[in-house]
CSV table of C-alpha atoms and ligand atoms in Angstrom, one decimal:
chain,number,residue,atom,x,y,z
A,252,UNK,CA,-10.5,-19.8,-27.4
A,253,UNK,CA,-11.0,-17.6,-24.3
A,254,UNK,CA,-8.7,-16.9,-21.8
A,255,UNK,CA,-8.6,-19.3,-19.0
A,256,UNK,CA,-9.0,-18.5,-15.1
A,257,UNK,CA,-8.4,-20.7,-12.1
A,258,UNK,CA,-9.7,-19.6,-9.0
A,259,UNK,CA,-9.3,-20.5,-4.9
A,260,UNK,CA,-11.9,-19.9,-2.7
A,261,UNK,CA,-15.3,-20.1,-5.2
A,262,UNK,CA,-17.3,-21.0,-2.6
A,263,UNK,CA,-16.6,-18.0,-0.5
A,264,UNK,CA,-18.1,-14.2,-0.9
A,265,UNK,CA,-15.5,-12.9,-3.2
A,266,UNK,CA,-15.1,-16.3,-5.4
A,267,UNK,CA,-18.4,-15.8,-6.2
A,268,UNK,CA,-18.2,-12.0,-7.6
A,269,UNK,CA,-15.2,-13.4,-9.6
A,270,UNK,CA,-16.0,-16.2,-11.1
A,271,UNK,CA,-19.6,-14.6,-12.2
A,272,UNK,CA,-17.6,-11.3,-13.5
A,273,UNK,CA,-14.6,-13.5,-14.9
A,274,UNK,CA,-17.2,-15.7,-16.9
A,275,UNK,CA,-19.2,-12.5,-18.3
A,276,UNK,CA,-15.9,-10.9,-19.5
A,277,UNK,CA,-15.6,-14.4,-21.1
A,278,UNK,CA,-13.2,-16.5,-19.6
A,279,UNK,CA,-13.4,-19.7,-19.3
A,280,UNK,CA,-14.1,-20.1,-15.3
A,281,UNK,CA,-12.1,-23.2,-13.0
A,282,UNK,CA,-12.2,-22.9,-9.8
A,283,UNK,CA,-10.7,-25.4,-7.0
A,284,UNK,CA,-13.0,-26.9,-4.4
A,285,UNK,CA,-11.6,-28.8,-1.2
A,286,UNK,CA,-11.6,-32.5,-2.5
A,287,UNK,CA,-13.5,-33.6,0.5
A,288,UNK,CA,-16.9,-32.0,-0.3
A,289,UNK,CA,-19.4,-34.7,-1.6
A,290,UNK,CA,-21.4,-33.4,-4.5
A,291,UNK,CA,-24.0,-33.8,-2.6
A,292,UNK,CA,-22.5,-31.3,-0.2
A,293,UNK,CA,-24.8,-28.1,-0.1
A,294,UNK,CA,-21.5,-25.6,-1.0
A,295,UNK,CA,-20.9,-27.6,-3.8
A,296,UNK,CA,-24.6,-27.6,-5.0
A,297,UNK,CA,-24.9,-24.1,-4.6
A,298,UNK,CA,-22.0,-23.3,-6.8
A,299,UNK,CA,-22.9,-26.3,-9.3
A,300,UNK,CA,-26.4,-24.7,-9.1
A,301,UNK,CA,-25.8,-20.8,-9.3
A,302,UNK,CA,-23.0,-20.6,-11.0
A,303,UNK,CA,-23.0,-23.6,-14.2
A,304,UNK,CA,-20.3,-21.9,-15.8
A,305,UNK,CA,-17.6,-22.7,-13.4
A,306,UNK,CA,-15.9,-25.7,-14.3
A,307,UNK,CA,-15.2,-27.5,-10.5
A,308,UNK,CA,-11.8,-29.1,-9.9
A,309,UNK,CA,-10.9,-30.9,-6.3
A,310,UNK,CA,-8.0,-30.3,-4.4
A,311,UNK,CA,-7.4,-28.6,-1.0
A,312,UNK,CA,-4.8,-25.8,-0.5
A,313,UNK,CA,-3.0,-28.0,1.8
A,314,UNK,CA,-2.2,-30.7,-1.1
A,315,UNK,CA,0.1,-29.4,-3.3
A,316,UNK,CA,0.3,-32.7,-5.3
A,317,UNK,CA,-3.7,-31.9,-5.9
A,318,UNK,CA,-3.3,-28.0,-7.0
A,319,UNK,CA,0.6,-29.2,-9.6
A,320,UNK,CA,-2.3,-31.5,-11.0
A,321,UNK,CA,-5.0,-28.3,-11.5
A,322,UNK,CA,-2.4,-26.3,-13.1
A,323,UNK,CA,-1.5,-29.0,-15.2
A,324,UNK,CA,-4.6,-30.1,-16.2
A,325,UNK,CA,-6.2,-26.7,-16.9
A,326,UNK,CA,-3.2,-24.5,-17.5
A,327,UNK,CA,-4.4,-21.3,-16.7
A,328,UNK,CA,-4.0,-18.1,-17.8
A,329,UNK,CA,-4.8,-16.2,-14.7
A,330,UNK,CA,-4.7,-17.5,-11.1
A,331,UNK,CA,-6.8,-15.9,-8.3
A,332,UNK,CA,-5.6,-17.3,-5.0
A,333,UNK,CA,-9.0,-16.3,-2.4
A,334,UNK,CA,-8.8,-19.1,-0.5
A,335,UNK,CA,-8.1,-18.8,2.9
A,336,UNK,CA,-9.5,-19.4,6.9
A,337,UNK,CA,-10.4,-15.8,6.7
A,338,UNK,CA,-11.7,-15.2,10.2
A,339,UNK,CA,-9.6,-13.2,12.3
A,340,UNK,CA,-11.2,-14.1,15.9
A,341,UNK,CA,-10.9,-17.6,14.6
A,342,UNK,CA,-7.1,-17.4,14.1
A,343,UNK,CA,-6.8,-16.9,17.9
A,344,UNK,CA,-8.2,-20.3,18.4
A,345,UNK,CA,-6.6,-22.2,15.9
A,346,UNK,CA,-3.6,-20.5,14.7
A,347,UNK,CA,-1.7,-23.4,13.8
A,348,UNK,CA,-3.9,-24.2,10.5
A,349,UNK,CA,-4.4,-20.8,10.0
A,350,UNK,CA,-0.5,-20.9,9.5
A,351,UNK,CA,-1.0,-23.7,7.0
A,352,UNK,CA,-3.7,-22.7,5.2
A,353,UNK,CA,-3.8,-18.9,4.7
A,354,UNK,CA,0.3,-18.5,5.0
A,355,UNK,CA,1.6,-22.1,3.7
A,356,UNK,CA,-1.1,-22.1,1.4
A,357,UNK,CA,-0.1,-19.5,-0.6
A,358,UNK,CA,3.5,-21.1,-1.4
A,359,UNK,CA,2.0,-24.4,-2.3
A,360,UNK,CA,-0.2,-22.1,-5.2
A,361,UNK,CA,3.0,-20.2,-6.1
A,362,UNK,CA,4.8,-23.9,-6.2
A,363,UNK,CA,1.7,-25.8,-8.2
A,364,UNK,CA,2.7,-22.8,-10.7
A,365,UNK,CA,6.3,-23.4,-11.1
A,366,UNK,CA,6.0,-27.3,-11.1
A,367,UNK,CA,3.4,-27.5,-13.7
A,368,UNK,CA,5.7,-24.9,-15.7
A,369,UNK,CA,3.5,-21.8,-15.7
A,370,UNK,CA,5.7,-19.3,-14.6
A,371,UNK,CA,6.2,-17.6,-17.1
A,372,UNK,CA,2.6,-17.5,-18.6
A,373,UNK,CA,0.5,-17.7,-15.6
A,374,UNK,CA,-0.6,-13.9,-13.9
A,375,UNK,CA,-1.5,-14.6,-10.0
A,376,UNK,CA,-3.6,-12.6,-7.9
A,377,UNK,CA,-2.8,-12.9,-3.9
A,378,UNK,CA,-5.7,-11.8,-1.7
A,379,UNK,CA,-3.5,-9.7,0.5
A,380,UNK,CA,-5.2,-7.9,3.8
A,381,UNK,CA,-5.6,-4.6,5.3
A,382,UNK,CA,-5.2,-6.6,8.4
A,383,UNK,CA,-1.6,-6.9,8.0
A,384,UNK,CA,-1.5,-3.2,8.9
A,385,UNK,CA,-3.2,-3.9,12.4
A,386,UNK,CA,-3.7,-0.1,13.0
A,387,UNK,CA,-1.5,0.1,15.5
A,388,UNK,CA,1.3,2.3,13.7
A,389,UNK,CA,-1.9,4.6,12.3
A,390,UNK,CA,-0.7,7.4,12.2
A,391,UNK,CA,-1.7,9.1,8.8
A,392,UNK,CA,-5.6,10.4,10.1
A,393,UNK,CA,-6.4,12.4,7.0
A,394,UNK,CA,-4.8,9.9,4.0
A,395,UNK,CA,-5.2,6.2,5.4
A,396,UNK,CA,-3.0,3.3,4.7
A,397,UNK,CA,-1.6,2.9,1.1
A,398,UNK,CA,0.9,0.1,-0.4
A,399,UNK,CA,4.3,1.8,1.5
A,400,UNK,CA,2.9,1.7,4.8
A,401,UNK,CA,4.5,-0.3,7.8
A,402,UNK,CA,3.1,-3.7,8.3
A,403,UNK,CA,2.2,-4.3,12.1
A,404,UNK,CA,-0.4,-7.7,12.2
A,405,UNK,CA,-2.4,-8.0,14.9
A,406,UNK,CA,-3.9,-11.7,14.7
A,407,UNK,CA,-2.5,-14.7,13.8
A,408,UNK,CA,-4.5,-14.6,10.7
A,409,UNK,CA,-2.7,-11.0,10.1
A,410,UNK,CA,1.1,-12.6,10.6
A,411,UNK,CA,-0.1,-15.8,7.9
A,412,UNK,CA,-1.6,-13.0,5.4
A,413,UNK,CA,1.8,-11.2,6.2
A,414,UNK,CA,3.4,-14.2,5.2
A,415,UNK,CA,1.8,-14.6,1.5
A,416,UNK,CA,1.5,-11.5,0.8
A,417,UNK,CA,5.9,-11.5,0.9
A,418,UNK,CA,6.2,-15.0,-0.4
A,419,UNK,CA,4.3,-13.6,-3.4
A,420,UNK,CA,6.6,-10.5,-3.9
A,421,UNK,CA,9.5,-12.8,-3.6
A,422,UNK,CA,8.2,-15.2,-6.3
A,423,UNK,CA,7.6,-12.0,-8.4
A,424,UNK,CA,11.0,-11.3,-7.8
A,425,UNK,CA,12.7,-14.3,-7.8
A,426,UNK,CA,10.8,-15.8,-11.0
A,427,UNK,CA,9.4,-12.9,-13.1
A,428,UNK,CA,6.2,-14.0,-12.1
A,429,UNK,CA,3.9,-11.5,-12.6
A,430,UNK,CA,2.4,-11.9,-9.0
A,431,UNK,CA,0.3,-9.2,-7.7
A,432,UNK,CA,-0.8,-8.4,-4.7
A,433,UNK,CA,-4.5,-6.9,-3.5
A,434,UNK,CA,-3.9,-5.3,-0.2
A,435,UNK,CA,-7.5,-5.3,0.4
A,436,UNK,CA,-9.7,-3.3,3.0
A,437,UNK,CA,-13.0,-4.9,4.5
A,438,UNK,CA,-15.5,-5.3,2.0
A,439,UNK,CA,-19.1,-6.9,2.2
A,440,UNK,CA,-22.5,-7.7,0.7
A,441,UNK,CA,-25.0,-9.9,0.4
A,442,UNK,CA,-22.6,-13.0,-0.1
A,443,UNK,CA,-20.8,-12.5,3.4
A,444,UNK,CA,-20.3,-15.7,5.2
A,445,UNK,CA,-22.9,-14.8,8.8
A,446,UNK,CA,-19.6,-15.0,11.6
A,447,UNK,CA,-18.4,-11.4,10.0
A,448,UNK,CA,-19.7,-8.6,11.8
A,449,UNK,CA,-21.8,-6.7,9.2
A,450,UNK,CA,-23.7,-9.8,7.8
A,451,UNK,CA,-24.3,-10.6,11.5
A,452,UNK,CA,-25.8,-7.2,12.4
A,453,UNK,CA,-27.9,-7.9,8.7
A,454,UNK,CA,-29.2,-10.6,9.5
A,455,UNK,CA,-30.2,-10.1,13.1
A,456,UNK,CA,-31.9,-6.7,12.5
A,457,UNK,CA,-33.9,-8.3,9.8
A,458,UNK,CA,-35.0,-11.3,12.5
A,459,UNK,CA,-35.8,-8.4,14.8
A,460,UNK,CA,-37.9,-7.2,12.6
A,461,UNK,CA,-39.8,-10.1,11.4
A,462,UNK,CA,-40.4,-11.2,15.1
A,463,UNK,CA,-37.7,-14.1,14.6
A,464,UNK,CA,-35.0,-12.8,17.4
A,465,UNK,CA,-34.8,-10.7,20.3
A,466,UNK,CA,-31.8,-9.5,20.2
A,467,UNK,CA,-27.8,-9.0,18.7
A,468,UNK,CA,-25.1,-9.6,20.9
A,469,UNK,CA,-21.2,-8.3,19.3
A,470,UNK,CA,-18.4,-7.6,21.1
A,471,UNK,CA,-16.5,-4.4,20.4
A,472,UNK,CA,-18.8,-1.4,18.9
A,473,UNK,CA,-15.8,1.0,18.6
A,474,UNK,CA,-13.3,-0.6,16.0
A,475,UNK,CA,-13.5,1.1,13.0
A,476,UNK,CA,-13.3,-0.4,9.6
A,477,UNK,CA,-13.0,0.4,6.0
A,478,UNK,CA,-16.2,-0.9,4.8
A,479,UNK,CA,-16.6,-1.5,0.9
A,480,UNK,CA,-18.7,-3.7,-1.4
A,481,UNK,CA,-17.2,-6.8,-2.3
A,482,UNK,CA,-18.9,-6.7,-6.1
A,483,UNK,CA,-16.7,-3.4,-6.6
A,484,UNK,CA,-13.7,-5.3,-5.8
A,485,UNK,CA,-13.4,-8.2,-7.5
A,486,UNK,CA,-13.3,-5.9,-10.4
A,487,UNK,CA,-9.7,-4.6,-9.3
A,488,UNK,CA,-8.7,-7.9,-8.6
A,489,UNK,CA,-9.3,-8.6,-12.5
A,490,UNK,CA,-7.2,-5.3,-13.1
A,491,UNK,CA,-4.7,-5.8,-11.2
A,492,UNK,CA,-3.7,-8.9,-13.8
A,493,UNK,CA,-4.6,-6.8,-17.0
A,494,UNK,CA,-1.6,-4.6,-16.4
A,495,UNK,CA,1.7,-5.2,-18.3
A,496,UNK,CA,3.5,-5.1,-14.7
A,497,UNK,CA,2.8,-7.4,-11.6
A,498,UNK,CA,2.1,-4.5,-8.5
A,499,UNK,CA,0.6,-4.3,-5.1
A,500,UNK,CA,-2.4,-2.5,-4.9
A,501,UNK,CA,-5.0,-1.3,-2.0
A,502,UNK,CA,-8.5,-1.1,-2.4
A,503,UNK,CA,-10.2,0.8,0.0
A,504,UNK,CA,-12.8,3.6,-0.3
A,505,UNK,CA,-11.1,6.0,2.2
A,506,UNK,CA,-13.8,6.3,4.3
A,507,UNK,CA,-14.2,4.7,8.3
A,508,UNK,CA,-16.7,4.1,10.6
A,509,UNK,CA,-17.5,2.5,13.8
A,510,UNK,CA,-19.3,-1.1,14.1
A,511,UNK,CA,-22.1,1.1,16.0
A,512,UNK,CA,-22.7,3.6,13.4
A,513,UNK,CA,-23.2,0.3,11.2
A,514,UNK,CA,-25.8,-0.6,13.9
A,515,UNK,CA,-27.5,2.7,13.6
A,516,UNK,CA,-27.9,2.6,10.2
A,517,UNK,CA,-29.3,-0.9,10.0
A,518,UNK,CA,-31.8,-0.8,12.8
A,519,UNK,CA,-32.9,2.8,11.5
A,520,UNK,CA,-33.5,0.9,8.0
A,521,UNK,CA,-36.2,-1.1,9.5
A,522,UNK,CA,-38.1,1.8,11.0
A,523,UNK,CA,-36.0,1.1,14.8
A,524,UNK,CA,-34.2,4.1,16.3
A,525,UNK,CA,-31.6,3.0,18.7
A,526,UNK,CA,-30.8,4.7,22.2
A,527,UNK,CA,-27.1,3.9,23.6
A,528,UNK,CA,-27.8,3.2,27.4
A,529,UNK,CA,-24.9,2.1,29.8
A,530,UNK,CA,-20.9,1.3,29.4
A,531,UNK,CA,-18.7,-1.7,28.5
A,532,UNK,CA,-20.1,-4.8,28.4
A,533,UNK,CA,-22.7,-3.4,30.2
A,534,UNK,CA,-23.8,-1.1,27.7
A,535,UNK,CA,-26.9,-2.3,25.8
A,536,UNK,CA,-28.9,-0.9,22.5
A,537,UNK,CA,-32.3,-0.2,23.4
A,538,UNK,CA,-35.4,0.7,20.8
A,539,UNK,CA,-36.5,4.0,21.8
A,540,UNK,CA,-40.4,3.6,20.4
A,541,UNK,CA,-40.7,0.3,22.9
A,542,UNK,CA,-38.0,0.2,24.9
A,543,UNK,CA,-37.2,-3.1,24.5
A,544,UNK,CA,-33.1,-4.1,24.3
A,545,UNK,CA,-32.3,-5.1,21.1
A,546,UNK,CA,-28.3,-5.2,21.3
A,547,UNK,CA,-25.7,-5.9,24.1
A,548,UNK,CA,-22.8,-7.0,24.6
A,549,UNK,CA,-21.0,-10.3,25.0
A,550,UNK,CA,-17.2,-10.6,25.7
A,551,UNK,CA,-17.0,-13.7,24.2
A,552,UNK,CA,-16.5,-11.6,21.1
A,553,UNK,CA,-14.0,-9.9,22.2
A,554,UNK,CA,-10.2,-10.8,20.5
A,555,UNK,CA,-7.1,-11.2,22.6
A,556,UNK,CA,-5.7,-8.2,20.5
A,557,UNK,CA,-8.1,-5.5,18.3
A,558,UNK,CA,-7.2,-4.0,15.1
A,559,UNK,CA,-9.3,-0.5,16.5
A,560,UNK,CA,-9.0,1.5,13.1
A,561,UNK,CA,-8.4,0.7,9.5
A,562,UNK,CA,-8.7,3.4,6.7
A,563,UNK,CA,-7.2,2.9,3.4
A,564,UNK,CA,-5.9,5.4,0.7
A,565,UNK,CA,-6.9,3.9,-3.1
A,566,UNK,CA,-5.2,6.7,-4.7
A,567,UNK,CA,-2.6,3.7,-6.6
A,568,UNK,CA,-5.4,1.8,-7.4
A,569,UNK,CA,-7.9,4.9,-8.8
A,570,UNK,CA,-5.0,6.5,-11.1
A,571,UNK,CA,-3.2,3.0,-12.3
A,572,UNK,CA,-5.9,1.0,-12.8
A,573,UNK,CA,-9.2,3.3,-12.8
A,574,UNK,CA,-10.6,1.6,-10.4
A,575,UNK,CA,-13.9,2.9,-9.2
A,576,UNK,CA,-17.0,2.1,-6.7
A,577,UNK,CA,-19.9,2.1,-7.2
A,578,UNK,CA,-22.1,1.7,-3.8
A,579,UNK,CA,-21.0,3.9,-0.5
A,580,UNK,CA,-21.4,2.8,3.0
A,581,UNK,CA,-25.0,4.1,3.4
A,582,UNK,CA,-25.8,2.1,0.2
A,583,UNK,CA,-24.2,-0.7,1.3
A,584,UNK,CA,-25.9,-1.4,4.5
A,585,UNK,CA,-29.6,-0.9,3.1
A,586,UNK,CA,-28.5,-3.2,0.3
A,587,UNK,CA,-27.1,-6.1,3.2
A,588,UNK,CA,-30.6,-5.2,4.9
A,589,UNK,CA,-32.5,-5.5,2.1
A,590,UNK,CA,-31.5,-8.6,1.0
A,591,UNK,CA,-32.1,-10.4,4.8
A,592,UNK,CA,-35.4,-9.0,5.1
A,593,UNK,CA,-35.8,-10.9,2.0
A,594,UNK,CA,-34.1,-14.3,2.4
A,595,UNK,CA,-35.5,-14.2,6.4
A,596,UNK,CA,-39.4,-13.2,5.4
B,148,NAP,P1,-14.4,-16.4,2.7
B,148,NAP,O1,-15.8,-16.0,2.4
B,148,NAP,O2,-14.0,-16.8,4.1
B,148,NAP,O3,-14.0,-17.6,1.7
B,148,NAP,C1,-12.9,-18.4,2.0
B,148,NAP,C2,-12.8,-19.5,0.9
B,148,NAP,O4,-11.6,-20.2,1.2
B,148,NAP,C3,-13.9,-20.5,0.9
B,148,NAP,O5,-14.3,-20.8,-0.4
B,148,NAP,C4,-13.3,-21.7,1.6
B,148,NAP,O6,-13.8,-22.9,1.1
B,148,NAP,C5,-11.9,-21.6,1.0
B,148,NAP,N1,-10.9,-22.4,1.8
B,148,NAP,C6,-10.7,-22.4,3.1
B,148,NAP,N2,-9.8,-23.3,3.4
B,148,NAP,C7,-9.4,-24.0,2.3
B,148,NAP,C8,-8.5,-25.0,2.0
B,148,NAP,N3,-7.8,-25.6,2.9
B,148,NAP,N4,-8.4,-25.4,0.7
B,148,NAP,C9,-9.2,-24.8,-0.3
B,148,NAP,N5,-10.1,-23.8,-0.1
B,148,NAP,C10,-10.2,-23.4,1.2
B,148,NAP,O7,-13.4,-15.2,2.3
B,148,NAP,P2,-13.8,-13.9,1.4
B,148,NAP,O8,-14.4,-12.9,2.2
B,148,NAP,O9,-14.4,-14.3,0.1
B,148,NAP,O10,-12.3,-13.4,1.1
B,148,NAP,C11,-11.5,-13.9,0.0
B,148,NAP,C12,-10.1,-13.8,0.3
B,148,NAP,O11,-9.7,-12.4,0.5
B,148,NAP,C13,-9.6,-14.5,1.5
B,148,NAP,O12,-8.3,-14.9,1.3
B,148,NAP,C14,-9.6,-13.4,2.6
B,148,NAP,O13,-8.6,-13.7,3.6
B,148,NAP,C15,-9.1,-12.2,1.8
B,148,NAP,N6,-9.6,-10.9,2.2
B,148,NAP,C16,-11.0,-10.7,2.4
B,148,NAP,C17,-11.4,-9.4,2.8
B,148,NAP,C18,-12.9,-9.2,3.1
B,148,NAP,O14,-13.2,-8.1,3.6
B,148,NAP,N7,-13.8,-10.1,2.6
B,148,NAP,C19,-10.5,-8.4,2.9
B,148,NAP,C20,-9.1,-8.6,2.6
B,148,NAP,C21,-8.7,-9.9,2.3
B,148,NAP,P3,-14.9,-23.8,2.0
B,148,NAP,O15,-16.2,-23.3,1.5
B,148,NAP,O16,-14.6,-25.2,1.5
B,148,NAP,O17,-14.6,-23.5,3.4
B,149,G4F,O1,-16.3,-8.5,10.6
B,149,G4F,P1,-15.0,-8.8,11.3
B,149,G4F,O2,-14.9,-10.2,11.8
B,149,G4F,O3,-13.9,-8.5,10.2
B,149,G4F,P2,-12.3,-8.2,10.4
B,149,G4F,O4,-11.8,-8.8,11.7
B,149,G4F,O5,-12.1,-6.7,10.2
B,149,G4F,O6,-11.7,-9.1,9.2
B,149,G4F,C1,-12.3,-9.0,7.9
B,149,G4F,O7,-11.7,-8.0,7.2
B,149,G4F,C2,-10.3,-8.2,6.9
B,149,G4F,C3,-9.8,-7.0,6.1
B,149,G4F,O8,-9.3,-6.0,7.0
B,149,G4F,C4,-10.1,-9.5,6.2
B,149,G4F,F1,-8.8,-9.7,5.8
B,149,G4F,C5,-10.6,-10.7,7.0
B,149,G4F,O9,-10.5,-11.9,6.2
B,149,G4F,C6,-12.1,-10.4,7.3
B,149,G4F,O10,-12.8,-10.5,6.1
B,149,G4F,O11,-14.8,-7.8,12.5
B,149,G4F,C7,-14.8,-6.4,12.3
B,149,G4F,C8,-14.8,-5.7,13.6
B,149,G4F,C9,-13.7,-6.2,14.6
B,149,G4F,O12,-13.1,-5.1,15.2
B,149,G4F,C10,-14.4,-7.1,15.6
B,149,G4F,O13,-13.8,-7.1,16.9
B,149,G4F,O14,-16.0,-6.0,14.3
B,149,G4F,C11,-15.7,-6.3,15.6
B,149,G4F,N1,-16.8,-7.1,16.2
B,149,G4F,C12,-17.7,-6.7,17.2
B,149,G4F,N2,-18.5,-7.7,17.5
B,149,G4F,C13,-17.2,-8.3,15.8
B,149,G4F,C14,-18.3,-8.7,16.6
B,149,G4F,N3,-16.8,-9.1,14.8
B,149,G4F,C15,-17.4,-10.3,14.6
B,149,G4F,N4,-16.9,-11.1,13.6
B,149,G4F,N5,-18.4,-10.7,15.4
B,149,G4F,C16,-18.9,-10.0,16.4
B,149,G4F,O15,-19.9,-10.3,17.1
């Protein structure tokens, strides 16, 4: 018999790269689907339809009575907890089930495990954030943030993250669970949900291209992030559980760069150079062959408060667990490019 996984969250960009990698390293895949979706629902198709191997179980992370049931039923070797509202400039709007779901959430997982008697032989994976850091206290410009730096979150979907990411620990603690901890920096790819900045810029260039759109329009071009792909790091999730000792790890590549260079990049993939013309929200990207705007800005994307840089150090996660990437930020945003040209020609 394989080993068995249960995982949150299959429907999102990183449940996907696990449950694909977890079922070619031959584990028997479960993953947990909000009991409200009809199977007629096109999330649930897609899953049902991509990935065959996942056995689907329903419950929400808001129902503990549902997720004690999972763990019962499927007693699981490994639990991967992805599930979340993951949207930062969300949080700001609706910070009260963001509590719930990506803070709350968390203990009910950590509470299915202990009522259904698992402690002790379940691993759990927490999908911890580098936006728990919240770059204010950044203050290490050649290294980056590792897993001893000071915690300063910036959003309400920071402080929930904050939350389970120390709720975990103290199970860990408390229990012997072995509870670990993925403190993990931005990471992308084809799979990212369209309301996240680089698979918006993907998209739209590609509808530029193809005549479909006129124009982007983001908010802040001058935060930097930590941008990795999400394929490479699934696979230190799954390593994080294959060592003897529960840990907190960050994955990061240790490289930043602007949400404009990001822009650059992906318009110069489709053959459009872009000129920087004005300031603020006035300033607007303009195709220098034609001259036609193809970027500005709108405030509504703005956030009440802005994580401006995150850059994270993977040394732990390199030396401990060989972790390793394979695609760098160049390779990343042809391969995001790429594959909207496709799905949009
Ligand atoms: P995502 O694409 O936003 O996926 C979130 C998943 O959570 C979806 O499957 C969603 O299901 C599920 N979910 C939301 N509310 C739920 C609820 N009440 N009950 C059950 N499931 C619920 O996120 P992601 O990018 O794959 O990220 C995976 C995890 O890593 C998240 O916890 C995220 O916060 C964290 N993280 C992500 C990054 C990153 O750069 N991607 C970096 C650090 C940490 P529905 O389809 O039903 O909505
Ligand atoms: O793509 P974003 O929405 O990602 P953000 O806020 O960094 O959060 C992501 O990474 C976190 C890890 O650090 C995860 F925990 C979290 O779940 C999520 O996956 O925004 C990136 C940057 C921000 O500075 C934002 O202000 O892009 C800026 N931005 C500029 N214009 C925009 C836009 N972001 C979005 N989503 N949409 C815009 O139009």
């Amino acid at each position: 018999m394989g080993k068995k996984a249960l995982i949150t969250g299959v429907t999102g960009q990183d449940g996907g790269h696990l449950a694909k990698l977890l079922h070619e390293k031959g584990y028997d895949v479960y993953a947990v689907i909000r009991g409200q979706m009809e199977a007629s629902h096109p999330r649930y198709q897609e899953v049902k339809e991509k990935m065959p191997y996942v056995n689907l179980v329903m419950a929400d992370l808001l129902d503990l009575s549902a997720l004690t049931r999972a763990m019962q039923q499927i007693q699981p070797d490994e639990v991967y907890n992805l599930a979340a509202i993951s949207h930062v400039g969300y949080s700001f709007r609706d910070p009260v089930l963001v509590a719930d779901v990506t803070g709350k959430g968390v203990l009910n997982m950590l509470e299915a495990i202990r009522l259904a008697g698992l402690e002790k032989t379940a691993r759990f994976y927490q999908a911890s954030t580098s936006e728990m850091f919240g770059g204010l206290d950044y203050n290490r410009p050649d290294k980056g943030y590792d897993e001893d730096a000071a915690f300063h979150p910036r959003s309400p979907y920071g402080v929930a993250k904050l939350y389970g990411h120390w709720i975990t620990k103290n199970y860990r603690e408390s229990y012997d669970m072995h509870a670990s901890c993925g403190i993990l920096f931005n990471h992308e790819g084809e799979r990212r949900g369209p309301e996240f900045v680089t698979r918006k810029i993907s998209k739209a260039v590609a509808r530029i291209k193809l005549g479909k759109q006129d124009k982007l329009e983001l908010g802040n071009l001058d935060s930097k992030r930590d941008w990795g792909y999400a394929g490479d790091y699934v696979e230190g999730m799954w390593r994080m559980l294959q060592q003897d000792q529960p840990g907190d790890y960050v994955l990061a590549t240790g490289e930043t760069h602007t949400i404009r260079e990001f822009c650059e990049i992906a318009f110069k993939e489709v053959g459009i150079d872009l000129e920087w013309q004005g300031s603020d929200v006035d300033e607007i990207g303009v195709d220098k062959a034609t001259g036609k705007t193809v970027l500005s800005i709108n405030p509504e994307f703005f956030r009440p408060a802005e994580v401006d840089i995150l850059l994270g150090d993977p040394t732990k996660a390199e030396t401990v667990l060989g972790w390793e990437r394979q695609v760098d930020f160049p390779g990343l945003v042809k391969l995001m490019v790429e594959h909207d040209l496709n799905l949009e020609a």
